[in-house]
PDB file of C-alpha atoms in Angstrom:
ATOM      1  CA  UNK A   1      27.139 -15.143  14.152  1.00  0.00           C
ATOM      2  CA  UNK A   2      24.745 -12.220  14.701  1.00  0.00           C
ATOM      3  CA  UNK A   3      27.600  -9.800  14.078  1.00  0.00           C
ATOM      4  CA  UNK A   4      28.636 -11.704  10.959  1.00  0.00           C
ATOM      5  CA  UNK A   5      25.107 -11.611   9.490  1.00  0.00           C
ATOM      6  CA  UNK A   6      24.801  -7.919  10.330  1.00  0.00           C
ATOM      7  CA  UNK A   7      28.079  -7.104   8.602  1.00  0.00           C
ATOM      8  CA  UNK A   8      27.052  -9.147   5.551  1.00  0.00           C
ATOM      9  CA  UNK A   9      23.851  -7.081   5.313  1.00  0.00           C
ATOM     10  CA  UNK A  10      25.811  -3.842   5.715  1.00  0.00           C
ATOM     11  CA  UNK A  11      28.290  -5.018   3.091  1.00  0.00           C
ATOM     12  CA  UNK A  12      25.578  -5.858   0.580  1.00  0.00           C
ATOM     13  CA  UNK A  13      23.958  -2.452   1.054  1.00  0.00           C
ATOM     14  CA  UNK A  14      27.250  -0.587   0.682  1.00  0.00           C
ATOM     15  CA  UNK A  15      28.437  -2.815  -2.157  1.00  0.00           C
ATOM     16  CA  UNK A  16      25.204  -2.274  -4.093  1.00  0.00           C
ATOM     17  CA  UNK A  17      25.836   1.471  -4.148  1.00  0.00           C
ATOM     18  CA  UNK A  18      29.457   0.947  -5.147  1.00  0.00           C
ATOM     19  CA  UNK A  19      28.327  -1.374  -7.936  1.00  0.00           C
ATOM     20  CA  UNK A  20      25.873   1.171  -9.360  1.00  0.00           C
ATOM     21  CA  UNK A  21      28.596   3.819  -9.569  1.00  0.00           C
ATOM     22  CA  UNK A  22      31.227   1.340 -10.766  1.00  0.00           C
ATOM     23  CA  UNK A  23      28.998   0.472 -13.728  1.00  0.00           C
ATOM     24  CA  UNK A  24      29.277   4.055 -14.932  1.00  0.00           C
ATOM     25  CA  UNK A  25      33.077   3.886 -14.795  1.00  0.00           C
ATOM     26  CA  UNK A  26      33.294   0.533 -16.535  1.00  0.00           C
ATOM     27  CA  UNK A  27      30.819   1.355 -19.335  1.00  0.00           C
ATOM     28  CA  UNK A  28      32.589   4.590 -20.245  1.00  0.00           C
ATOM     29  CA  UNK A  29      35.946   2.827 -20.204  1.00  0.00           C
ATOM     30  CA  UNK A  30      34.605  -0.061 -22.257  1.00  0.00           C
ATOM     31  CA  UNK A  31      33.202   2.190 -24.994  1.00  0.00           C
ATOM     32  CA  UNK A  32      35.647   5.110 -24.917  1.00  0.00           C
ATOM     33  CA  UNK A  33      38.743   3.676 -23.193  1.00  0.00           C
ATOM     34  CA  UNK A  34      38.612   6.641 -20.795  1.00  0.00           C
ATOM     35  CA  UNK A  35      38.230   6.966 -17.024  1.00  0.00           C
ATOM     36  CA  UNK A  36      35.656   9.594 -16.080  1.00  0.00           C
ATOM     37  CA  UNK A  37      37.012  10.613 -12.675  1.00  0.00           C
ATOM     38  CA  UNK A  38      34.203  13.159 -12.338  1.00  0.00           C
ATOM     39  CA  UNK A  39      31.677  10.317 -12.081  1.00  0.00           C
ATOM     40  CA  UNK A  40      31.710  10.289  -8.270  1.00  0.00           C
ATOM     41  CA  UNK A  41      30.577  13.903  -8.305  1.00  0.00           C
ATOM     42  CA  UNK A  42      27.587  12.898 -10.437  1.00  0.00           C
ATOM     43  CA  UNK A  43      26.503  10.763  -7.460  1.00  0.00           C
ATOM     44  CA  UNK A  44      26.829  13.857  -5.269  1.00  0.00           C
ATOM     45  CA  UNK A  45      24.710  15.927  -7.661  1.00  0.00           C
ATOM     46  CA  UNK A  46      22.059  13.212  -7.649  1.00  0.00           C
ATOM     47  CA  UNK A  47      21.902  13.314  -3.858  1.00  0.00           C
ATOM     48  CA  UNK A  48      21.773  17.132  -3.774  1.00  0.00           C
ATOM     49  CA  UNK A  49      19.088  17.388  -6.445  1.00  0.00           C
ATOM     50  CA  UNK A  50      17.075  14.658  -4.727  1.00  0.00           C
ATOM     51  CA  UNK A  51      17.209  16.582  -1.447  1.00  0.00           C
ATOM     52  CA  UNK A  52      16.141  19.817  -3.175  1.00  0.00           C
ATOM     53  CA  UNK A  53      13.172  18.008  -4.714  1.00  0.00           C
ATOM     54  CA  UNK A  54      12.178  16.594  -1.327  1.00  0.00           C
ATOM     55  CA  UNK A  55      12.282  20.058   0.231  1.00  0.00           C
ATOM     56  CA  UNK A  56      10.106  21.347  -2.599  1.00  0.00           C
ATOM     57  CA  UNK A  57       7.615  18.525  -2.067  1.00  0.00           C
ATOM     58  CA  UNK A  58       7.326  19.455   1.609  1.00  0.00           C
ATOM     59  CA  UNK A  59       6.035  22.845   0.466  1.00  0.00           C
ATOM     60  CA  UNK A  60       3.858  22.035  -2.547  1.00  0.00           C
ATOM     61  CA  UNK A  61       2.622  18.555  -1.629  1.00  0.00           C
ATOM     62  CA  UNK A  62       2.987  17.836   2.091  1.00  0.00           C
ATOM     63  CA  UNK A  63       1.772  14.535   3.458  1.00  0.00           C
ATOM     64  CA  UNK A  64       2.785  12.296   0.551  1.00  0.00           C
ATOM     65  CA  UNK A  65       3.904   8.784   1.521  1.00  0.00           C
ATOM     66  CA  UNK A  66       7.631   8.320   1.927  1.00  0.00           C
ATOM     67  CA  UNK A  67       7.882   5.849  -0.941  1.00  0.00           C
ATOM     68  CA  UNK A  68       6.211   8.348  -3.268  1.00  0.00           C
ATOM     69  CA  UNK A  69       8.518  11.164  -2.186  1.00  0.00           C
ATOM     70  CA  UNK A  70      11.548   8.964  -2.704  1.00  0.00           C
ATOM     71  CA  UNK A  71      10.348   7.852  -6.136  1.00  0.00           C
ATOM     72  CA  UNK A  72       9.785  11.470  -7.187  1.00  0.00           C
ATOM     73  CA  UNK A  73      13.235  12.465  -5.884  1.00  0.00           C
ATOM     74  CA  UNK A  74      14.919   9.683  -7.855  1.00  0.00           C
ATOM     75  CA  UNK A  75      12.856  10.430 -10.967  1.00  0.00           C
ATOM     76  CA  UNK A  76      13.881  14.094 -10.772  1.00  0.00           C
ATOM     77  CA  UNK A  77      17.548  13.447 -10.021  1.00  0.00           C
ATOM     78  CA  UNK A  78      18.039  11.046 -12.943  1.00  0.00           C
ATOM     79  CA  UNK A  79      17.480  13.522 -15.825  1.00  0.00           C
ATOM     80  CA  UNK A  80      19.551  16.216 -14.100  1.00  0.00           C
ATOM     81  CA  UNK A  81      22.495  13.827 -13.674  1.00  0.00           C
ATOM     82  CA  UNK A  82      22.101  12.603 -17.243  1.00  0.00           C
ATOM     83  CA  UNK A  83      22.251  16.159 -18.584  1.00  0.00           C
ATOM     84  CA  UNK A  84      25.308  16.949 -16.452  1.00  0.00           C
ATOM     85  CA  UNK A  85      27.174  13.834 -17.560  1.00  0.00           C
ATOM     86  CA  UNK A  86      26.308  14.332 -21.237  1.00  0.00           C
ATOM     87  CA  UNK A  87      27.547  17.926 -21.004  1.00  0.00           C
ATOM     88  CA  UNK A  88      30.769  16.675 -19.422  1.00  0.00           C
ATOM     89  CA  UNK A  89      31.288  14.338 -22.357  1.00  0.00           C
ATOM     90  CA  UNK A  90      30.455  16.989 -24.935  1.00  0.00           C
ATOM     91  CA  UNK A  91      32.511  19.810 -23.430  1.00  0.00           C
ATOM     92  CA  UNK A  92      35.418  18.064 -21.741  1.00  0.00           C
ATOM     93  CA  UNK A  93      36.061  14.719 -23.427  1.00  0.00           C
ATOM     94  CA  UNK A  94      34.872  14.697 -27.035  1.00  0.00           C
ATOM     95  CA  UNK A  95      37.733  16.777 -28.410  1.00  0.00           C
ATOM     96  CA  UNK A  96      40.269  14.699 -26.462  1.00  0.00           C
ATOM     97  CA  UNK A  97      39.362  11.247 -27.770  1.00  0.00           C
ATOM     98  CA  UNK A  98      42.534  11.024 -29.845  1.00  0.00           C
ATOM     99  CA  UNK A  99      44.707  12.998 -27.434  1.00  0.00           C
ATOM    100  CA  UNK A 100      47.366  11.411 -25.189  1.00  0.00           C
ATOM    101  CA  UNK A 101      45.719   9.631 -22.270  1.00  0.00           C
ATOM    102  CA  UNK A 102      47.099  12.110 -19.744  1.00  0.00           C
ATOM    103  CA  UNK A 103      45.025  14.955 -21.259  1.00  0.00           C
ATOM    104  CA  UNK A 104      41.528  13.527 -20.544  1.00  0.00           C
ATOM    105  CA  UNK A 105      42.726  12.389 -17.110  1.00  0.00           C
ATOM    106  CA  UNK A 106      43.720  15.933 -16.150  1.00  0.00           C
ATOM    107  CA  UNK A 107      40.490  17.252 -17.673  1.00  0.00           C
ATOM    108  CA  UNK A 108      38.454  14.787 -15.607  1.00  0.00           C
ATOM    109  CA  UNK A 109      40.133  15.974 -12.412  1.00  0.00           C
ATOM    110  CA  UNK A 110      39.408  19.574 -13.413  1.00  0.00           C
ATOM    111  CA  UNK A 111      35.749  18.807 -14.114  1.00  0.00           C
ATOM    112  CA  UNK A 112      35.479  17.072 -10.733  1.00  0.00           C
ATOM    113  CA  UNK A 113      36.835  20.174  -9.015  1.00  0.00           C
ATOM    114  CA  UNK A 114      34.420  22.405 -10.927  1.00  0.00           C
ATOM    115  CA  UNK A 115      31.413  20.277 -10.005  1.00  0.00           C
ATOM    116  CA  UNK A 116      32.436  20.244  -6.363  1.00  0.00           C
ATOM    117  CA  UNK A 117      32.919  24.014  -6.323  1.00  0.00           C
ATOM    118  CA  UNK A 118      29.612  24.743  -8.065  1.00  0.00           C
ATOM    119  CA  UNK A 119      27.809  22.440  -5.651  1.00  0.00           C
ATOM    120  CA  UNK A 120      29.402  24.225  -2.708  1.00  0.00           C
ATOM    121  CA  UNK A 121      28.197  27.549  -4.120  1.00  0.00           C
ATOM    122  CA  UNK A 122      24.648  26.260  -4.670  1.00  0.00           C
ATOM    123  CA  UNK A 123      24.068  24.086  -1.593  1.00  0.00           C
ATOM    124  CA  UNK A 124      26.665  25.482   0.836  1.00  0.00           C
ATOM    125  CA  UNK A 125      29.606  24.066   2.735  1.00  0.00           C
ATOM    126  CA  UNK A 126      27.769  22.550   5.683  1.00  0.00           C
ATOM    127  CA  UNK A 127      26.482  18.969   5.701  1.00  0.00           C
ATOM    128  CA  UNK A 128      22.782  18.748   4.886  1.00  0.00           C
ATOM    129  CA  UNK A 129      20.319  16.514   6.663  1.00  0.00           C
ATOM    130  CA  UNK A 130      18.476  14.070   4.415  1.00  0.00           C
ATOM    131  CA  UNK A 131      14.926  13.441   5.677  1.00  0.00           C
ATOM    132  CA  UNK A 132      13.891  10.019   6.887  1.00  0.00           C
ATOM    133  CA  UNK A 133      11.275   9.005   4.356  1.00  0.00           C
ATOM    134  CA  UNK A 134      10.487   5.431   5.361  1.00  0.00           C
ATOM    135  CA  UNK A 135       9.551   3.873   8.647  1.00  0.00           C
ATOM    136  CA  UNK A 136      12.362   3.559  11.177  1.00  0.00           C
ATOM    137  CA  UNK A 137      11.012   0.205  12.324  1.00  0.00           C
ATOM    138  CA  UNK A 138      13.730  -2.315  11.363  1.00  0.00           C
ATOM    139  CA  UNK A 139      13.232  -5.781   9.969  1.00  0.00           C
ATOM    140  CA  UNK A 140      14.885  -8.633  11.871  1.00  0.00           C
ATOM    141  CA  UNK A 141      16.904 -11.343  10.134  1.00  0.00           C
ATOM    142  CA  UNK A 142      18.124 -13.766  12.753  1.00  0.00           C
ATOM    143  CA  UNK A 143      19.894 -11.580  15.266  1.00  0.00           C
ATOM    144  CA  UNK A 144      20.633  -8.862  12.687  1.00  0.00           C
ATOM    145  CA  UNK A 145      18.494  -5.946  11.575  1.00  0.00           C
ATOM    146  CA  UNK A 146      17.932  -4.216   8.255  1.00  0.00           C
ATOM    147  CA  UNK A 147      16.032  -0.980   7.741  1.00  0.00           C
ATOM    148  CA  UNK A 148      13.238  -0.540   5.224  1.00  0.00           C
ATOM    149  CA  UNK A 149      15.430   2.002   3.422  1.00  0.00           C
ATOM    150  CA  UNK A 150      18.147  -0.614   3.004  1.00  0.00           C
ATOM    151  CA  UNK A 151      15.664  -3.182   1.712  1.00  0.00           C
ATOM    152  CA  UNK A 152      14.457  -0.673  -0.872  1.00  0.00           C
ATOM    153  CA  UNK A 153      18.057   0.193  -1.757  1.00  0.00           C
ATOM    154  CA  UNK A 154      18.911  -3.454  -2.407  1.00  0.00           C
ATOM    155  CA  UNK A 155      15.768  -3.900  -4.503  1.00  0.00           C
ATOM    156  CA  UNK A 156      16.446  -0.780  -6.592  1.00  0.00           C
ATOM    157  CA  UNK A 157      20.077  -1.766  -7.112  1.00  0.00           C
ATOM    158  CA  UNK A 158      19.091  -5.275  -8.215  1.00  0.00           C
ATOM    159  CA  UNK A 159      16.444  -3.946 -10.610  1.00  0.00           C
ATOM    160  CA  UNK A 160      18.795  -1.307 -12.029  1.00  0.00           C
ATOM    161  CA  UNK A 161      21.590  -3.805 -12.635  1.00  0.00           C
ATOM    162  CA  UNK A 162      19.158  -6.323 -14.134  1.00  0.00           C
ATOM    163  CA  UNK A 163      17.739  -3.660 -16.456  1.00  0.00           C
ATOM    164  CA  UNK A 164      21.248  -2.694 -17.557  1.00  0.00           C
ATOM    165  CA  UNK A 165      22.142  -6.296 -18.363  1.00  0.00           C
ATOM    166  CA  UNK A 166      18.977  -6.652 -20.456  1.00  0.00           C
ATOM    167  CA  UNK A 167      19.720  -3.381 -22.242  1.00  0.00           C
ATOM    168  CA  UNK A 168      23.295  -4.356 -23.068  1.00  0.00           C
ATOM    169  CA  UNK A 169      22.546  -7.950 -24.046  1.00  0.00           C
ATOM    170  CA  UNK A 170      19.129  -7.726 -25.707  1.00  0.00           C
ATOM    171  CA  UNK A 171      18.637  -4.313 -27.315  1.00  0.00           C
ATOM    172  CA  UNK A 172      19.898  -2.614 -30.462  1.00  0.00           C
ATOM    173  CA  UNK A 173      21.595   0.061 -28.370  1.00  0.00           C
ATOM    174  CA  UNK A 174      23.335  -2.631 -26.339  1.00  0.00           C
ATOM    175  CA  UNK A 175      24.639  -4.299 -29.493  1.00  0.00           C
ATOM    176  CA  UNK A 176      25.885  -0.928 -30.716  1.00  0.00           C
ATOM    177  CA  UNK A 177      27.643  -0.357 -27.391  1.00  0.00           C
ATOM    178  CA  UNK A 178      29.326  -3.760 -27.541  1.00  0.00           C
ATOM    179  CA  UNK A 179      30.343  -3.221 -31.175  1.00  0.00           C
ATOM    180  CA  UNK A 180      31.806   0.209 -30.397  1.00  0.00           C
ATOM    181  CA  UNK A 181      33.715  -1.225 -27.446  1.00  0.00           C
ATOM    182  CA  UNK A 182      35.106  -4.019 -29.603  1.00  0.00           C
ATOM    183  CA  UNK A 183      36.236  -1.845 -32.510  1.00  0.00           C
ATOM    184  CA  UNK A 184      34.825   1.670 -33.009  1.00  0.00           C
ATOM    185  CA  UNK A 185      36.138   1.993 -36.577  1.00  0.00           C
ATOM    186  CA  UNK A 186      34.562  -1.220 -37.794  1.00  0.00           C
ATOM    187  CA  UNK A 187      31.353  -0.389 -35.912  1.00  0.00           C
ATOM    188  CA  UNK A 188      31.264   2.950 -37.731  1.00  0.00           C
ATOM    189  CA  UNK A 189      31.651   1.204 -41.079  1.00  0.00           C
ATOM    190  CA  UNK A 190      28.677  -0.977 -40.159  1.00  0.00           C
ATOM    191  CA  UNK A 191      26.479   2.074 -39.594  1.00  0.00           C
ATOM    192  CA  UNK A 192      26.877   2.548 -35.832  1.00  0.00           C
ATOM    193  CA  UNK A 193      26.938   6.212 -34.800  1.00  0.00           C
ATOM    194  CA  UNK A 194      29.698   6.178 -32.188  1.00  0.00           C
ATOM    195  CA  UNK A 195      28.827   9.666 -30.906  1.00  0.00           C
ATOM    196  CA  UNK A 196      25.269   8.621 -30.084  1.00  0.00           C
ATOM    197  CA  UNK A 197      26.513   5.429 -28.442  1.00  0.00           C
ATOM    198  CA  UNK A 198      28.983   7.346 -26.282  1.00  0.00           C
ATOM    199  CA  UNK A 199      26.367   9.914 -25.257  1.00  0.00           C
ATOM    200  CA  UNK A 200      23.959   7.103 -24.355  1.00  0.00           C
ATOM    201  CA  UNK A 201      26.683   5.409 -22.313  1.00  0.00           C
ATOM    202  CA  UNK A 202      27.354   8.564 -20.308  1.00  0.00           C
ATOM    203  CA  UNK A 203      23.613   9.086 -19.790  1.00  0.00           C
ATOM    204  CA  UNK A 204      22.999   5.525 -18.575  1.00  0.00           C
ATOM    205  CA  UNK A 205      25.943   5.690 -16.184  1.00  0.00           C
ATOM    206  CA  UNK A 206      24.631   8.994 -14.814  1.00  0.00           C
ATOM    207  CA  UNK A 207      21.165   7.511 -14.244  1.00  0.00           C
ATOM    208  CA  UNK A 208      22.662   4.694 -12.166  1.00  0.00           C
ATOM    209  CA  UNK A 209      24.761   7.194 -10.192  1.00  0.00           C
ATOM    210  CA  UNK A 210      21.645   9.302  -9.533  1.00  0.00           C
ATOM    211  CA  UNK A 211      19.847   6.310  -8.023  1.00  0.00           C
ATOM    212  CA  UNK A 212      22.906   5.560  -5.887  1.00  0.00           C
ATOM    213  CA  UNK A 213      23.189   9.208  -4.798  1.00  0.00           C
ATOM    214  CA  UNK A 214      19.599   9.567  -3.604  1.00  0.00           C
ATOM    215  CA  UNK A 215      19.707   6.211  -1.834  1.00  0.00           C
ATOM    216  CA  UNK A 216      23.069   7.110  -0.272  1.00  0.00           C
ATOM    217  CA  UNK A 217      21.436  10.160   1.276  1.00  0.00           C
ATOM    218  CA  UNK A 218      18.380   8.190   2.388  1.00  0.00           C
ATOM    219  CA  UNK A 219      20.566   5.513   3.983  1.00  0.00           C
ATOM    220  CA  UNK A 220      23.094   7.736   5.757  1.00  0.00           C
ATOM    221  CA  UNK A 221      20.796  10.752   6.369  1.00  0.00           C
ATOM    222  CA  UNK A 222      23.529  13.286   5.618  1.00  0.00           C
ATOM    223  CA  UNK A 223      25.067  14.643   2.424  1.00  0.00           C
ATOM    224  CA  UNK A 224      27.522  17.397   1.546  1.00  0.00           C
ATOM    225  CA  UNK A 225      29.232  18.948  -1.458  1.00  0.00           C
ATOM    226  CA  UNK A 226      32.420  16.852  -1.240  1.00  0.00           C
ATOM    227  CA  UNK A 227      30.686  13.520  -0.632  1.00  0.00           C
ATOM    228  CA  UNK A 228      31.359  12.165  -4.128  1.00  0.00           C
ATOM    229  CA  UNK A 229      35.129  11.780  -3.883  1.00  0.00           C
ATOM    230  CA  UNK A 230      35.525   8.743  -1.632  1.00  0.00           C
ATOM    231  CA  UNK A 231      32.556   6.722  -3.005  1.00  0.00           C
ATOM    232  CA  UNK A 232      33.771   7.535  -6.508  1.00  0.00           C
ATOM    233  CA  UNK A 233      37.296   6.369  -5.685  1.00  0.00           C
ATOM    234  CA  UNK A 234      36.002   3.156  -4.135  1.00  0.00           C
ATOM    235  CA  UNK A 235      33.604   2.527  -7.020  1.00  0.00           C
ATOM    236  CA  UNK A 236      36.473   2.966  -9.475  1.00  0.00           C
ATOM    237  CA  UNK A 237      38.513   0.536  -7.386  1.00  0.00           C
ATOM    238  CA  UNK A 238      35.576  -1.880  -7.467  1.00  0.00           C
ATOM    239  CA  UNK A 239      35.443  -1.632 -11.260  1.00  0.00           C
ATOM    240  CA  UNK A 240      39.180  -2.373 -11.440  1.00  0.00           C
ATOM    241  CA  UNK A 241      38.804  -5.219  -8.953  1.00  0.00           C
ATOM    242  CA  UNK A 242      36.060  -6.814 -11.022  1.00  0.00           C
ATOM    243  CA  UNK A 243      37.730  -6.113 -14.373  1.00  0.00           C
ATOM    244  CA  UNK A 244      37.429  -2.636 -15.865  1.00  0.00           C
ATOM    245  CA  UNK A 245      35.310  -2.660 -19.018  1.00  0.00           C
ATOM    246  CA  UNK A 246      33.205  -5.625 -17.865  1.00  0.00           C
ATOM    247  CA  UNK A 247      29.745  -4.829 -16.476  1.00  0.00           C
ATOM    248  CA  UNK A 248      29.484  -8.133 -14.635  1.00  0.00           C
ATOM    249  CA  UNK A 249      32.900  -7.504 -13.147  1.00  0.00           C
ATOM    250  CA  UNK A 250      31.778  -4.065 -11.941  1.00  0.00           C
ATOM    251  CA  UNK A 251      28.783  -5.599 -10.170  1.00  0.00           C
ATOM    252  CA  UNK A 252      30.851  -8.349  -8.565  1.00  0.00           C
ATOM    253  CA  UNK A 253      33.657  -5.945  -7.674  1.00  0.00           C
ATOM    254  CA  UNK A 254      31.258  -3.474  -6.062  1.00  0.00           C
ATOM    255  CA  UNK A 255      29.504  -6.109  -3.949  1.00  0.00           C
ATOM    256  CA  UNK A 256      32.805  -7.730  -3.006  1.00  0.00           C
ATOM    257  CA  UNK A 257      34.418  -4.436  -2.000  1.00  0.00           C
ATOM    258  CA  UNK A 258      31.382  -3.557   0.120  1.00  0.00           C
ATOM    259  CA  UNK A 259      31.514  -6.933   1.876  1.00  0.00           C
ATOM    260  CA  UNK A 260      35.259  -6.634   2.478  1.00  0.00           C
ATOM    261  CA  UNK A 261      34.817  -3.156   3.906  1.00  0.00           C
ATOM    262  CA  UNK A 262      31.919  -4.160   6.168  1.00  0.00           C
ATOM    263  CA  UNK A 263      33.595  -7.329   7.445  1.00  0.00           C
ATOM    264  CA  UNK A 264      36.803  -5.372   7.949  1.00  0.00           C
ATOM    265  CA  UNK A 265      34.922  -2.806  10.039  1.00  0.00           C
ATOM    266  CA  UNK A 266      33.400  -5.589  12.129  1.00  0.00           C
ATOM    267  CA  UNK A 267      36.521  -7.625  12.752  1.00  0.00           C
ATOM    268  CA  UNK A 268      39.579  -5.447  12.105  1.00  0.00           C
ATOM    269  CA  UNK A 269      39.806  -4.552  15.794  1.00  0.00           C
ATOM    270  CA  UNK A 270      39.936  -8.209  16.826  1.00  0.00           C
ATOM    271  CA  UNK A 271      42.326  -9.114  14.018  1.00  0.00           C
ATOM    272  CA  UNK A 272      44.792  -6.422  15.057  1.00  0.00           C
ATOM    273  CA  UNK A 273      44.415  -6.862  18.810  1.00  0.00           C
ATOM    274  CA  UNK A 274      42.650  -3.534  19.163  1.00  0.00           C
ATOM    275  CA  UNK A 275      45.397  -1.610  17.361  1.00  0.00           C
ATOM    276  CA  UNK A 276      43.075  -0.603  14.489  1.00  0.00           C
ATOM    277  CA  UNK A 277      39.443   0.387  14.941  1.00  0.00           C
ATOM    278  CA  UNK A 278      36.475   0.171  12.587  1.00  0.00           C
ATOM    279  CA  UNK A 279      37.302   3.619  11.163  1.00  0.00           C
ATOM    280  CA  UNK A 280      40.323   1.972   9.471  1.00  0.00           C
ATOM    281  CA  UNK A 281      38.046  -0.126   7.277  1.00  0.00           C
ATOM    282  CA  UNK A 282      39.267   1.693   4.149  1.00  0.00           C
ATOM    283  CA  UNK A 283      42.762   0.333   4.742  1.00  0.00           C
ATOM    284  CA  UNK A 284      41.433  -3.215   4.971  1.00  0.00           C
ATOM    285  CA  UNK A 285      39.467  -2.901   1.737  1.00  0.00           C
ATOM    286  CA  UNK A 286      42.334  -1.430  -0.267  1.00  0.00           C
ATOM    287  CA  UNK A 287      44.868  -3.941   1.085  1.00  0.00           C
ATOM    288  CA  UNK A 288      42.660  -6.753  -0.224  1.00  0.00           C
ATOM    289  CA  UNK A 289      42.304  -4.869  -3.526  1.00  0.00           C
ATOM    290  CA  UNK A 290      46.094  -4.607  -3.880  1.00  0.00           C
ATOM    291  CA  UNK A 291      46.538  -8.298  -3.111  1.00  0.00           C
ATOM    292  CA  UNK A 292      43.922  -9.364  -5.673  1.00  0.00           C
ATOM    293  CA  UNK A 293      45.358  -7.126  -8.407  1.00  0.00           C
ATOM    294  CA  UNK A 294      48.864  -8.350  -7.650  1.00  0.00           C
ATOM    295  CA  UNK A 295      47.724 -11.903  -8.259  1.00  0.00           C
ATOM    296  CA  UNK A 296      45.397 -11.060 -11.168  1.00  0.00           C
ATOM    297  CA  UNK A 297      46.112  -7.608 -12.675  1.00  0.00           C
ATOM    298  CA  UNK A 298      43.179  -7.781 -15.090  1.00  0.00           C
ATOM    299  CA  UNK A 299      40.705  -8.160 -12.219  1.00  0.00           C
ATOM    300  CA  UNK A 300      38.400 -10.974 -11.232  1.00  0.00           C
ATOM    301  CA  UNK A 301      36.428 -11.098 -14.478  1.00  0.00           C
ATOM    302  CA  UNK A 302      39.326 -10.050 -16.708  1.00  0.00           C
ATOM    303  CA  UNK A 303      39.138  -7.478 -19.483  1.00  0.00           C
ATOM    304  CA  UNK A 304      36.783  -7.982 -22.419  1.00  0.00           C
ATOM    305  CA  UNK A 305      37.597  -4.729 -24.158  1.00  0.00           C
ATOM    306  CA  UNK A 306      39.849  -5.075 -27.181  1.00  0.00           C
ATOM    307  CA  UNK A 307      42.957  -2.915 -27.438  1.00  0.00           C
ATOM    308  CA  UNK A 308      42.560   0.061 -29.760  1.00  0.00           C
ATOM    309  CA  UNK A 309      44.394  -0.102 -33.066  1.00  0.00           C
TER     310      UNK A 309
END
């Protein structure tokens, strides 16, 4: 039971980060009907910028509490990621909105490669150590433990997802986003500026990815220029699992994929008689994903986005 509780905690932590990134995928798809495969690299940029800010704080303002340093790192990473993602939309995707779907897909892969290469040039090839900002003293839940960093990560993820739901459901921008997702032409006739809505969608998704990137570094204590690929792939899978285009589906899919991966890591060795170890957890997660999509291709929460005319 102690192992089970521990793996549930690990799954919730991992799934929260997947959910934050998956929201960026699902919002862009819902509004633009496009998959931004460079979104995982926005997480990487958030982590790298956050680390650079922390190193700068060590020089100009040493001795600040860890929570303050982390808050400053997140606050600095968010606008940088927003600018990067808005530039991606403006330069790479805007002219391809009416192009065949293969064109923006290839462009997204190219942008991902460019971001990875530029990051390698700026921050180097070697993995970088992310400083431990909070106390290493763990909190005990039954026989399991959770670090203060993980508690903060869960709290930030919950607040970010709650704020997004309020924005989408209760604000004028949220109504414009939902109208554009439903039918961009009719929304335009009703006075909705689709370009502004799309830019806002990319910016919001980037802000969530920045939070996930900094917290990823704080949780795992190591980052590197190619770190965005696998989390981005899994977050996209989580969005598909939950129902691409549905923000609630992205949250559920992210948490569920994290739990599957964590429980798979904890028990896959026993389930396979020692044939597979915990490092095969990716196989376990994607096998479950394939099974779910075979049974329900639209994902757990289905698809709320209308087909384009």
